[in-house]
PDB file of C-alpha atoms in Angstrom:
ATOM      1  CA  MET A   1     -63.382  40.273  -2.818  1.00 36.00           C
ATOM      2  CA  HIS A   2     -63.131  42.532  -0.156  1.00 32.00           C
ATOM      3  CA  LYS A   3     -60.795  45.249   0.416  1.00 29.00           C
ATOM      4  CA  CYS A   4     -59.446  46.642   4.215  1.00 31.00           C
ATOM      5  CA  THR A   5     -59.672  50.135   4.719  1.00 26.00           C
ATOM      6  CA  LEU A   6     -57.161  50.265   7.770  1.00 27.00           C
ATOM      7  CA  GLN A   7     -57.583  52.148  10.585  1.00 27.00           C
ATOM      8  CA  ARG A   8     -55.328  52.975  13.851  1.00 23.00           C
ATOM      9  CA  LEU A   9     -52.596  51.054  12.197  1.00 27.00           C
ATOM     10  CA  ALA A  10     -48.937  51.353  12.717  1.00 28.00           C
ATOM     11  CA  ALA A  11     -46.939  50.064   9.171  1.00 26.00           C
ATOM     12  CA  THR A  12     -42.911  50.501   7.770  1.00 24.00           C
ATOM     13  CA  VAL A  13     -43.363  48.551   4.106  1.00 28.00           C
ATOM     14  CA  LYS A  14     -40.183  48.290   2.215  1.00 28.00           C
ATOM     15  CA  HIS A  15     -41.337  48.323  -1.872  1.00 29.00           C
ATOM     16  CA  SER A  16     -39.800  47.409  -4.830  1.00 31.00           C
ATOM     17  CA  GLN A  17     -41.592  49.813  -7.572  1.00 34.00           C
ATOM     18  CA  GLY A  18     -44.951  50.807  -7.530  1.00 37.00           C
ATOM     19  CA  ALA A  19     -47.479  51.882  -4.806  1.00 34.00           C
ATOM     20  CA  PRO A  20     -47.405  48.631  -1.913  1.00 34.00           C
ATOM     21  CA  LYS A  21     -50.917  47.039  -1.671  1.00 32.00           C
ATOM     22  CA  LEU A  22     -52.106  45.818   1.366  1.00 33.00           C
ATOM     23  CA  THR A  23     -56.069  43.575   2.578  1.00 30.00           C
ATOM     24  CA  ILE A  24     -57.195  41.372   4.452  1.00 31.00           C
ATOM     25  CA  ASP A  25     -58.747  37.978   3.929  1.00 32.00           C
ATOM     26  CA  LEU A  26     -61.538  37.674   5.597  1.00 32.00           C
ATOM     27  CA  VAL A  27     -61.585  34.294   5.806  1.00 32.00           C
ATOM     28  CA  ARG A  28     -58.543  33.902   8.333  1.00 32.00           C
ATOM     29  CA  ASN A  29     -58.154  37.680   9.386  1.00 36.00           C
ATOM     30  CA  ALA A  30     -55.501  36.768   7.816  1.00 34.00           C
ATOM     31  CA  PRO A  31     -52.471  39.581   5.442  1.00 33.00           C
ATOM     32  CA  LEU A  32     -52.627  39.794   1.173  1.00 32.00           C
ATOM     33  CA  ILE A  33     -49.541  41.271   0.558  1.00 28.00           C
ATOM     34  CA  ASP A  34     -47.985  41.011  -3.833  1.00 28.00           C
ATOM     35  CA  HIS A  35     -45.478  40.562  -4.176  1.00 28.00           C
ATOM     36  CA  ALA A  36     -43.667  44.377  -3.891  1.00 29.00           C
ATOM     37  CA  THR A  37     -43.788  44.429  -0.118  1.00 28.00           C
ATOM     38  CA  SER A  38     -40.895  43.033   1.460  1.00 28.00           C
ATOM     39  CA  HIS A  39     -41.921  43.743   5.435  1.00 29.00           C
ATOM     40  CA  ILE A  40     -45.188  44.916   7.037  1.00 27.00           C
ATOM     41  CA  GLN A  41     -45.119  45.586  10.790  1.00 29.00           C
ATOM     42  CA  LEU A  42     -49.411  45.867  11.735  1.00 28.00           C
ATOM     43  CA  ALA A  43     -50.814  47.209  14.836  1.00 29.00           C
ATOM     44  CA  SER A  44     -54.753  46.714  14.227  1.00 29.00           C
ATOM     45  CA  TRP A  45     -56.913  47.547  11.236  1.00 27.00           C
ATOM     46  CA  GLN A  46     -60.489  46.945  10.048  1.00 29.00           C
ATOM     47  CA  TRP A  47     -62.126  46.049   6.333  1.00 27.00           C
ATOM     48  CA  SER A  48     -64.549  48.019   4.412  1.00 26.00           C
ATOM     49  CA  SER A  49     -65.406  48.686   1.044  1.00 26.00           C
ATOM     50  CA  TRP A  50     -63.839  46.463  -2.421  1.00 27.00           C
ATOM     51  CA  VAL A  51     -60.958  45.552  -4.455  1.00 27.00           C
ATOM     52  CA  PRO A  52     -60.999  44.487  -8.220  1.00 28.00           C
ATOM     53  CA  HIS A  53     -61.022  40.447  -8.177  1.00 28.00           C
ATOM     54  CA  HIS A  54     -58.349  40.764 -10.703  1.00 27.00           C
ATOM     55  CA  ALA A  55     -55.835  41.930  -8.016  1.00 27.00           C
ATOM     56  CA  CYS A  56     -52.684  39.446  -7.458  1.00 26.00           C
ATOM     57  CA  LEU A  57     -52.512  38.859  -3.814  1.00 25.00           C
ATOM     58  CA  LEU A  58     -50.444  36.351  -2.133  1.00 26.00           C
ATOM     59  CA  ALA A  59     -51.732  34.917   1.407  1.00 29.00           C
ATOM     60  CA  CYS A  60     -49.758  34.519   3.856  1.00 28.00           C
ATOM     61  CA  PRO A  61     -51.234  32.955   7.128  1.00 34.00           C
ATOM     62  CA  VAL A  62     -49.729  33.064  10.377  1.00 33.00           C
ATOM     63  CA  ILE A  63     -48.904  29.353  11.868  1.00 34.00           C
ATOM     64  CA  LEU A  64     -47.599  29.204  15.251  1.00 37.00           C
ATOM     65  CA  GLY A  65     -45.308  32.403  14.076  1.00 33.00           C
ATOM     66  CA  HIS A  66     -44.530  31.596  10.999  1.00 32.00           C
ATOM     67  CA  THR A  67     -46.163  33.106   7.715  1.00 30.00           C
ATOM     68  CA  THR A  68     -45.418  31.354   4.447  1.00 31.00           C
ATOM     69  CA  GLN A  69     -44.007  33.938   2.326  1.00 31.00           C
ATOM     70  CA  GLN A  70     -40.267  34.070   2.882  1.00 27.00           C
ATOM     71  CA  SER A  71     -40.408  38.167   2.677  1.00 25.00           C
ATOM     72  CA  VAL A  72     -42.902  38.866   6.059  1.00 25.00           C
ATOM     73  CA  HIS A  73     -40.355  37.973   8.646  1.00 25.00           C
ATOM     74  CA  SER A  74     -42.148  36.521  11.123  1.00 27.00           C
ATOM     75  CA  ASN A  75     -40.535  37.866  14.284  1.00 27.00           C
ATOM     76  CA  SER A  76     -41.915  41.151  13.602  1.00 27.00           C
ATOM     77  CA  TRP A  77     -45.718  39.213  12.893  1.00 31.00           C
ATOM     78  CA  PHE A  78     -48.297  39.607  15.582  1.00 35.00           C
ATOM     79  CA  MET A  79     -52.449  38.860  15.689  1.00 44.00           C
ATOM     80  CA  ALA A  80     -53.897  41.462  16.609  1.00 43.00           C
ATOM     81  CA  ARG A  81     -56.503  39.169  17.741  1.00 46.00           C
ATOM     82  CA  GLN A  82     -57.092  38.129  21.561  1.00 83.00           C
ATOM     83  CA  PHE A  83     -60.098  35.885  22.337  1.00 95.00           C
ATOM     84  CA  GLN A  84     -62.248  36.436  25.689  1.00 95.00           C
ATOM     85  CA  LEU A  85     -64.516  33.159  24.410  1.00 98.00           C
ATOM     86  CA  LEU A  86     -62.896  29.439  23.582  1.00 98.00           C
ATOM     87  CA  VAL A  87     -65.593  27.579  22.376  1.00 98.00           C
ATOM     88  CA  PHE A  88     -64.354  23.543  22.650  1.00 98.00           C
ATOM     89  CA  ASP A  89     -66.391  21.040  20.783  1.00 97.00           C
ATOM     90  CA  TRP A  90     -66.150  18.068  22.713  1.00 97.00           C
ATOM     91  CA  ASP A  91     -65.533  14.361  20.956  1.00 95.00           C
ATOM     92  CA  GLY A  92     -62.267  14.202  18.736  1.00 95.00           C
ATOM     93  CA  THR A  93     -61.011  17.883  20.846  1.00 97.00           C
ATOM     94  CA  VAL A  94     -61.573  17.108  24.142  1.00 98.00           C
ATOM     95  CA  ILE A  95     -61.302  13.934  25.105  1.00 97.00           C
ATOM     96  CA  ASP A  96     -59.972  10.521  22.917  1.00 96.00           C
ATOM     97  CA  SER A  97     -63.826   8.874  21.367  1.00 94.00           C
ATOM     98  CA  ALA A  98     -63.831   9.250  17.986  1.00 92.00           C
ATOM     99  CA  GLY A  99     -62.711   4.969  17.509  1.00 93.00           C
ATOM    100  CA  LEU A 100     -65.297   4.095  20.195  1.00 95.00           C
ATOM    101  CA  ILE A 101     -67.596   6.623  17.805  1.00 94.00           C
ATOM    102  CA  VAL A 102     -66.959   4.734  15.284  1.00 95.00           C
ATOM    103  CA  SER A 103     -67.032   1.178  15.831  1.00 96.00           C
ATOM    104  CA  SER A 104     -70.432   1.555  17.644  1.00 95.00           C
ATOM    105  CA  ILE A 105     -72.080   2.541  14.372  1.00 95.00           C
ATOM    106  CA  GLN A 106     -70.335  -0.178  12.968  1.00 96.00           C
ATOM    107  CA  ARG A 107     -71.299  -2.529  15.631  1.00 96.00           C
ATOM    108  CA  ALA A 108     -74.678  -0.917  15.169  1.00 95.00           C
ATOM    109  CA  CYS A 109     -74.778  -1.460  11.453  1.00 95.00           C
ATOM    110  CA  ALA A 110     -74.386  -4.797  11.238  1.00 96.00           C
ATOM    111  CA  ASP A 111     -76.414  -5.323  13.799  1.00 96.00           C
ATOM    112  CA  MET A 112     -79.896  -3.794  12.011  1.00 94.00           C
ATOM    113  CA  LYS A 113     -78.006  -5.278   9.553  1.00 95.00           C
ATOM    114  CA  LEU A 114     -77.961  -2.811   7.141  1.00 95.00           C
ATOM    115  CA  PRO A 115     -74.004  -2.343   5.371  1.00 94.00           C
ATOM    116  CA  VAL A 116     -71.609  -1.617   7.384  1.00 95.00           C
ATOM    117  CA  PRO A 117     -69.527   1.546   6.556  1.00 94.00           C
ATOM    118  CA  GLN A 118     -65.998   1.954   6.165  1.00 94.00           C
ATOM    119  CA  ALA A 119     -63.927   3.608   9.770  1.00 94.00           C
ATOM    120  CA  ARG A 120     -63.655   7.019   7.730  1.00 91.00           C
ATOM    121  CA  ASP A 121     -66.845   7.554   6.196  1.00 93.00           C
ATOM    122  CA  ALA A 122     -68.004   6.689   9.819  1.00 94.00           C
ATOM    123  CA  SER A 123     -65.841   9.538  10.957  1.00 91.00           C
ATOM    124  CA  TYR A 124     -67.045  12.105   9.104  1.00 92.00           C
ATOM    125  CA  VAL A 125     -70.408  12.128  10.816  1.00 92.00           C
ATOM    126  CA  ILE A 126     -69.027  12.732  14.369  1.00 90.00           C
ATOM    127  CA  GLY A 127     -69.515  16.236  15.441  1.00 87.00           C
ATOM    128  CA  LEU A 128     -73.230  15.912  13.535  1.00 87.00           C
ATOM    129  CA  GLY A 129     -76.566  15.964  14.797  1.00 85.00           C
ATOM    130  CA  MET A 130     -78.557  13.070  15.098  1.00 83.00           C
ATOM    131  CA  LYS A 131     -81.290  13.313  11.975  1.00 87.00           C
ATOM    132  CA  ASP A 132     -77.795  14.255   9.975  1.00 90.00           C
ATOM    133  CA  SER A 133     -75.719  11.888  10.743  1.00 90.00           C
ATOM    134  CA  MET A 134     -78.181   9.431   9.785  1.00 90.00           C
ATOM    135  CA  GLN A 135     -79.017  10.739   6.181  1.00 92.00           C
ATOM    136  CA  HIS A 136     -75.304  11.452   5.304  1.00 91.00           C
ATOM    137  CA  LEU A 137     -74.258   7.826   6.343  1.00 92.00           C
ATOM    138  CA  LEU A 138     -77.449   5.903   6.053  1.00 93.00           C
ATOM    139  CA  PRO A 139     -78.899   7.442   2.966  1.00 93.00           C
ATOM    140  CA  GLU A 140     -81.373   4.840   2.701  1.00 90.00           C
ATOM    141  CA  LEU A 141     -82.415   3.740   6.538  1.00 92.00           C
ATOM    142  CA  ALA A 142     -85.980   4.990   6.414  1.00 93.00           C
ATOM    143  CA  GLU A 143     -86.788   7.792   9.685  1.00 92.00           C
ATOM    144  CA  ARG A 144     -89.103   5.851  11.257  1.00 93.00           C
ATOM    145  CA  ASP A 145     -86.052   3.192  11.720  1.00 93.00           C
ATOM    146  CA  TYR A 146     -83.868   5.794  13.649  1.00 94.00           C
ATOM    147  CA  PRO A 147     -85.042   5.138  16.900  1.00 94.00           C
ATOM    148  CA  PRO A 148     -83.984   1.340  16.737  1.00 95.00           C
ATOM    149  CA  PHE A 149     -80.768   2.905  15.052  1.00 95.00           C
ATOM    150  CA  MET A 150     -80.100   4.145  17.443  1.00 93.00           C
ATOM    151  CA  GLU A 151     -80.773   2.646  20.222  1.00 95.00           C
ATOM    152  CA  ARG A 152     -78.469  -0.547  19.507  1.00 96.00           C
ATOM    153  CA  TYR A 153     -75.603   2.466  19.012  1.00 93.00           C
ATOM    154  CA  ARG A 154     -76.428   2.923  22.043  1.00 93.00           C
ATOM    155  CA  HIS A 155     -76.346   0.186  23.583  1.00 95.00           C
ATOM    156  CA  HIS A 156     -71.953  -0.384  22.385  1.00 95.00           C
ATOM    157  CA  PHE A 157     -70.970   2.966  22.795  1.00 92.00           C
ATOM    158  CA  LEU A 158     -72.469   3.401  27.049  1.00 92.00           C
ATOM    159  CA  GLY A 159     -71.363   0.871  27.675  1.00 92.00           C
ATOM    160  CA  ARG A 160     -68.087   1.491  26.503  1.00 91.00           C
ATOM    161  CA  ASP A 161     -67.851   5.622  26.637  1.00 89.00           C
ATOM    162  CA  HIS A 162     -66.224   5.698  30.334  1.00 90.00           C
ATOM    163  CA  GLU A 163     -63.244   4.405  28.290  1.00 89.00           C
ATOM    164  CA  ALA A 164     -62.729   7.471  26.430  1.00 93.00           C
ATOM    165  CA  PRO A 165     -59.985   9.213  28.375  1.00 95.00           C
ATOM    166  CA  LEU A 166     -59.274  12.504  27.875  1.00 97.00           C
ATOM    167  CA  PHE A 167     -56.954  14.265  25.976  1.00 97.00           C
ATOM    168  CA  ASP A 168     -53.582  14.497  27.304  1.00 96.00           C
ATOM    169  CA  GLY A 169     -52.745  17.820  29.183  1.00 97.00           C
ATOM    170  CA  ILE A 170     -56.845  18.761  28.531  1.00 97.00           C
ATOM    171  CA  GLU A 171     -57.710  19.086  31.872  1.00 97.00           C
ATOM    172  CA  PRO A 172     -54.328  21.675  33.040  1.00 97.00           C
ATOM    173  CA  LEU A 173     -54.872  23.673  29.983  1.00 98.00           C
ATOM    174  CA  LEU A 174     -58.522  24.017  30.464  1.00 97.00           C
ATOM    175  CA  ALA A 175     -57.733  24.957  34.461  1.00 96.00           C
ATOM    176  CA  GLU A 176     -54.898  27.570  32.931  1.00 96.00           C
ATOM    177  CA  LEU A 177     -57.118  29.372  30.616  1.00 96.00           C
ATOM    178  CA  GLU A 178     -59.962  29.016  33.324  1.00 95.00           C
ATOM    179  CA  GLN A 179     -57.331  30.662  35.810  1.00 94.00           C
ATOM    180  CA  GLY A 180     -57.009  33.256  32.875  1.00 93.00           C
ATOM    181  CA  GLY A 181     -59.725  34.840  32.954  1.00 94.00           C
ATOM    182  CA  HIS A 182     -61.185  33.692  29.780  1.00 96.00           C
ATOM    183  CA  LEU A 183     -65.154  32.144  28.949  1.00 97.00           C
ATOM    184  CA  LEU A 184     -65.020  28.206  27.551  1.00 98.00           C
ATOM    185  CA  ALA A 185     -67.576  26.288  26.579  1.00 98.00           C
ATOM    186  CA  VAL A 186     -69.264  23.514  24.368  1.00 98.00           C
ATOM    187  CA  ALA A 187     -70.632  22.662  21.374  1.00 98.00           C
ATOM    188  CA  THR A 188     -71.229  19.661  20.410  1.00 96.00           C
ATOM    189  CA  GLY A 189     -73.094  17.692  18.361  1.00 93.00           C
ATOM    190  CA  LYS A 190     -73.953  15.090  21.318  1.00 93.00           C
ATOM    191  CA  SER A 191     -77.466  15.220  23.680  1.00 92.00           C
ATOM    192  CA  ARG A 192     -77.281  16.615  26.341  1.00 95.00           C
ATOM    193  CA  ILE A 193     -77.436  13.757  28.472  1.00 93.00           C
ATOM    194  CA  GLY A 194     -74.452  12.129  26.743  1.00 93.00           C
ATOM    195  CA  LEU A 195     -73.054  15.389  27.627  1.00 95.00           C
ATOM    196  CA  GLN A 196     -74.013  15.992  30.665  1.00 96.00           C
ATOM    197  CA  ARG A 197     -72.474  11.948  31.796  1.00 94.00           C
ATOM    198  CA  SER A 198     -69.623  13.133  29.903  1.00 96.00           C
ATOM    199  CA  PHE A 199     -68.963  15.459  32.583  1.00 96.00           C
ATOM    200  CA  GLU A 200     -69.742  13.373  34.719  1.00 95.00           C
ATOM    201  CA  GLN A 201     -67.118  10.428  34.689  1.00 94.00           C
ATOM    202  CA  THR A 202     -64.838  12.997  33.610  1.00 95.00           C
ATOM    203  CA  GLY A 203     -65.236  15.574  36.025  1.00 95.00           C
ATOM    204  CA  ILE A 204     -64.374  18.530  33.603  1.00 96.00           C
ATOM    205  CA  GLY A 205     -67.707  19.913  33.297  1.00 96.00           C
ATOM    206  CA  LYS A 206     -67.445  22.699  35.809  1.00 95.00           C
ATOM    207  CA  ARG A 207     -64.759  24.143  34.111  1.00 96.00           C
ATOM    208  CA  PHE A 208     -67.053  24.972  31.700  1.00 98.00           C
ATOM    209  CA  HIS A 209     -68.796  28.590  31.760  1.00 98.00           C
ATOM    210  CA  THR A 210     -71.905  26.687  29.530  1.00 98.00           C
ATOM    211  CA  SER A 211     -72.546  24.576  27.091  1.00 98.00           C
ATOM    212  CA  ARG A 212     -74.559  23.715  24.185  1.00 97.00           C
ATOM    213  CA  CYS A 213     -75.637  20.555  22.110  1.00 96.00           C
ATOM    214  CA  ALA A 214     -77.067  19.199  18.853  1.00 93.00           C
ATOM    215  CA  ASP A 215     -80.448  18.186  20.671  1.00 93.00           C
ATOM    216  CA  GLU A 216     -81.732  21.163  22.085  1.00 94.00           C
ATOM    217  CA  SER A 217     -80.354  23.749  19.083  1.00 94.00           C
ATOM    218  CA  PHE A 218     -79.145  23.416  14.935  1.00 94.00           C
ATOM    219  CA  SER A 219     -76.795  20.440  14.134  1.00 93.00           C
ATOM    220  CA  LYS A 220     -73.856  21.751  13.076  1.00 96.00           C
ATOM    221  CA  PRO A 221     -72.549  23.240   9.960  1.00 96.00           C
ATOM    222  CA  ASN A 222     -75.050  25.660  11.386  1.00 96.00           C
ATOM    223  CA  PRO A 223     -74.049  28.110  13.690  1.00 97.00           C
ATOM    224  CA  ALA A 224     -77.113  28.440  16.272  1.00 97.00           C
ATOM    225  CA  MET A 225     -74.876  26.343  18.581  1.00 97.00           C
ATOM    226  CA  LEU A 226     -72.296  29.455  18.637  1.00 98.00           C
ATOM    227  CA  PHE A 227     -74.579  31.818  18.228  1.00 98.00           C
ATOM    228  CA  GLU A 228     -77.032  31.127  21.552  1.00 98.00           C
ATOM    229  CA  VAL A 229     -73.320  30.603  23.468  1.00 98.00           C
ATOM    230  CA  MET A 230     -72.081  34.156  22.789  1.00 98.00           C
ATOM    231  CA  ASP A 231     -75.570  35.475  23.778  1.00 98.00           C
ATOM    232  CA  ALA A 232     -75.607  33.170  27.029  1.00 97.00           C
ATOM    233  CA  LEU A 233     -71.862  34.900  28.042  1.00 97.00           C
ATOM    234  CA  GLY A 234     -72.315  38.248  26.721  1.00 96.00           C
ATOM    235  CA  ALA A 235     -68.899  37.321  24.003  1.00 97.00           C
ATOM    236  CA  SER A 236     -68.762  39.234  20.600  1.00 96.00           C
ATOM    237  CA  PRO A 237     -67.768  36.374  17.413  1.00 97.00           C
ATOM    238  CA  GLU A 238     -64.832  38.718  17.429  1.00 95.00           C
ATOM    239  CA  ASN A 239     -63.537  37.649  20.787  1.00 96.00           C
ATOM    240  CA  THR A 240     -64.565  34.150  20.003  1.00 98.00           C
ATOM    241  CA  LEU A 241     -62.294  31.882  18.690  1.00 98.00           C
ATOM    242  CA  MET A 242     -63.465  27.296  17.711  1.00 98.00           C
ATOM    243  CA  ILE A 243     -61.942  24.294  18.247  1.00 98.00           C
ATOM    244  CA  GLY A 244     -62.219  21.647  16.692  1.00 97.00           C
ATOM    245  CA  ASP A 245     -61.522  18.317  15.136  1.00 96.00           C
ATOM    246  CA  THR A 246     -64.287  18.107  13.097  1.00 95.00           C
ATOM    247  CA  SER A 247     -64.737  20.155   9.305  1.00 95.00           C
ATOM    248  CA  HIS A 248     -68.068  20.815  11.055  1.00 95.00           C
ATOM    249  CA  ASP A 249     -66.638  22.680  13.289  1.00 97.00           C
ATOM    250  CA  LEU A 250     -65.200  24.845  11.296  1.00 97.00           C
ATOM    251  CA  LEU A 251     -68.064  25.229   8.868  1.00 97.00           C
ATOM    252  CA  MET A 252     -70.005  26.210  11.764  1.00 97.00           C
ATOM    253  CA  ALA A 253     -67.878  28.739  12.497  1.00 98.00           C
ATOM    254  CA  GLN A 254     -67.486  30.300   9.717  1.00 97.00           C
ATOM    255  CA  ASN A 255     -70.957  30.904   9.409  1.00 97.00           C
ATOM    256  CA  ALA A 256     -71.175  32.793  12.050  1.00 97.00           C
ATOM    257  CA  GLY A 257     -68.120  34.775  11.025  1.00 97.00           C
ATOM    258  CA  VAL A 258     -65.801  32.809  14.332  1.00 97.00           C
ATOM    259  CA  ALA A 259     -62.451  32.078  14.041  1.00 97.00           C
ATOM    260  CA  ALA A 260     -61.375  28.296  14.187  1.00 97.00           C
ATOM    261  CA  VAL A 261     -57.982  27.394  14.998  1.00 98.00           C
ATOM    262  CA  ALA A 262     -58.220  23.152  13.844  1.00 97.00           C
ATOM    263  CA  VAL A 263     -56.612  20.356  15.469  1.00 97.00           C
ATOM    264  CA  THR A 264     -55.757  17.604  13.704  1.00 96.00           C
ATOM    265  CA  TYR A 265     -55.698  14.703  16.597  1.00 95.00           C
ATOM    266  CA  GLY A 266     -59.535  13.959  16.591  1.00 92.00           C
ATOM    267  CA  ALA A 267     -61.792  12.702  13.565  1.00 91.00           C
ATOM    268  CA  HIS A 268     -61.222  14.618  10.578  1.00 94.00           C
ATOM    269  CA  ASP A 269     -58.301  14.262   7.782  1.00 89.00           C
ATOM    270  CA  GLY A 270     -55.795  17.155   8.490  1.00 90.00           C
ATOM    271  CA  ALA A 271     -55.539  17.982   4.596  1.00 93.00           C
ATOM    272  CA  ALA A 272     -59.436  18.270   4.649  1.00 92.00           C
ATOM    273  CA  LEU A 273     -59.287  20.868   7.870  1.00 95.00           C
ATOM    274  CA  ARG A 274     -56.483  22.971   6.219  1.00 94.00           C
ATOM    275  CA  GLY A 275     -58.761  23.892   3.153  1.00 94.00           C
ATOM    276  CA  LEU A 276     -61.185  25.634   5.253  1.00 96.00           C
ATOM    277  CA  LYS A 277     -58.260  27.771   6.044  1.00 95.00           C
ATOM    278  CA  PRO A 278     -58.519  28.157   9.968  1.00 97.00           C
ATOM    279  CA  LEU A 279     -55.436  30.223  12.355  1.00 97.00           C
ATOM    280  CA  ALA A 280     -53.696  27.562  12.275  1.00 96.00           C
ATOM    281  CA  CYS A 281     -53.565  24.232  12.834  1.00 97.00           C
ATOM    282  CA  VAL A 282     -52.212  21.999  16.063  1.00 97.00           C
ATOM    283  CA  ASP A 283     -51.433  18.227  16.049  1.00 96.00           C
ATOM    284  CA  SER A 284     -51.549  17.344  19.449  1.00 97.00           C
ATOM    285  CA  VAL A 285     -52.623  19.955  23.220  1.00 97.00           C
ATOM    286  CA  ALA A 286     -49.639  20.620  23.507  1.00 97.00           C
ATOM    287  CA  ALA A 287     -49.410  22.408  20.250  1.00 97.00           C
ATOM    288  CA  LEU A 288     -53.316  23.951  20.915  1.00 98.00           C
ATOM    289  CA  ARG A 289     -51.187  25.412  24.969  1.00 97.00           C
ATOM    290  CA  ALA A 290     -48.851  26.688  23.016  1.00 96.00           C
ATOM    291  CA  TRP A 291     -50.754  28.763  20.087  1.00 97.00           C
ATOM    292  CA  LEU A 292     -53.185  29.631  22.661  1.00 96.00           C
ATOM    293  CA  THR A 293     -51.262  31.019  25.380  1.00 94.00           C
ATOM    294  CA  GLN A 294     -48.703  32.787  22.139  1.00 93.00           C
ATOM    295  CA  HIS A 295     -52.674  34.799  20.415  1.00 93.00           C
ATOM    296  CA  ALA A 296     -55.398  34.089  22.468  1.00 88.00           C
TER     297      ALA A 296
END
């Protein structure tokens, strides 16, 4: 486990006995305190060096202004990071298309006389590139049969994709973020043709400064798409935030050294997303807007 060397630190610490201990959880960029610490105020921090693995520390993630430890006062707590670049996943985060993707996968399997997966299993591959999706969902399917499967999938998906709406509140949120000076981008498992089609159908493609798709990069959770987006817009991992609805999004962010917020209204189960320790889990676009207003 790593230790934090605190620099430019404004802190007041009250403790009952012994020297207070303080470090930073490198996954969530959130403070960790021991039982002796009762009150902490931080202005900023950086980390280096290491701490013995036997140190006894408690995690205190900040979610919508609250912490899990009553000994830390939420009204004295704030997140030091500000995010210039916000990278959105598409399906299940911006647009309500997860159900359509699942049913299209199931219908394509039926057309190909393949075992029809349960909705939960089909939902898992949302966000992955085509080849990775096939290998996970249909390991018995020969690679030469991927094109006919995808033809059947597209037949069902493209026949109804115009029915998939933007999530309520997402369009004004993007407009507000853009007007506030944020750089906006998309990193998606869709193909470039598919994303462009969705941009045109929804009319919000103009809000995004750049985008990356799985067929022109590496599939999630490889961090390549995030690195390419950051390079294109001159952003760094420290001021970039990934927003997505799947474990693939959160793992991609971790692999790129980028913070993430999970939305639980999309494809993957909230408990699984929380297990990957994003900065926050939100259950609606309204809650996402509230979090971004406070922290981004």
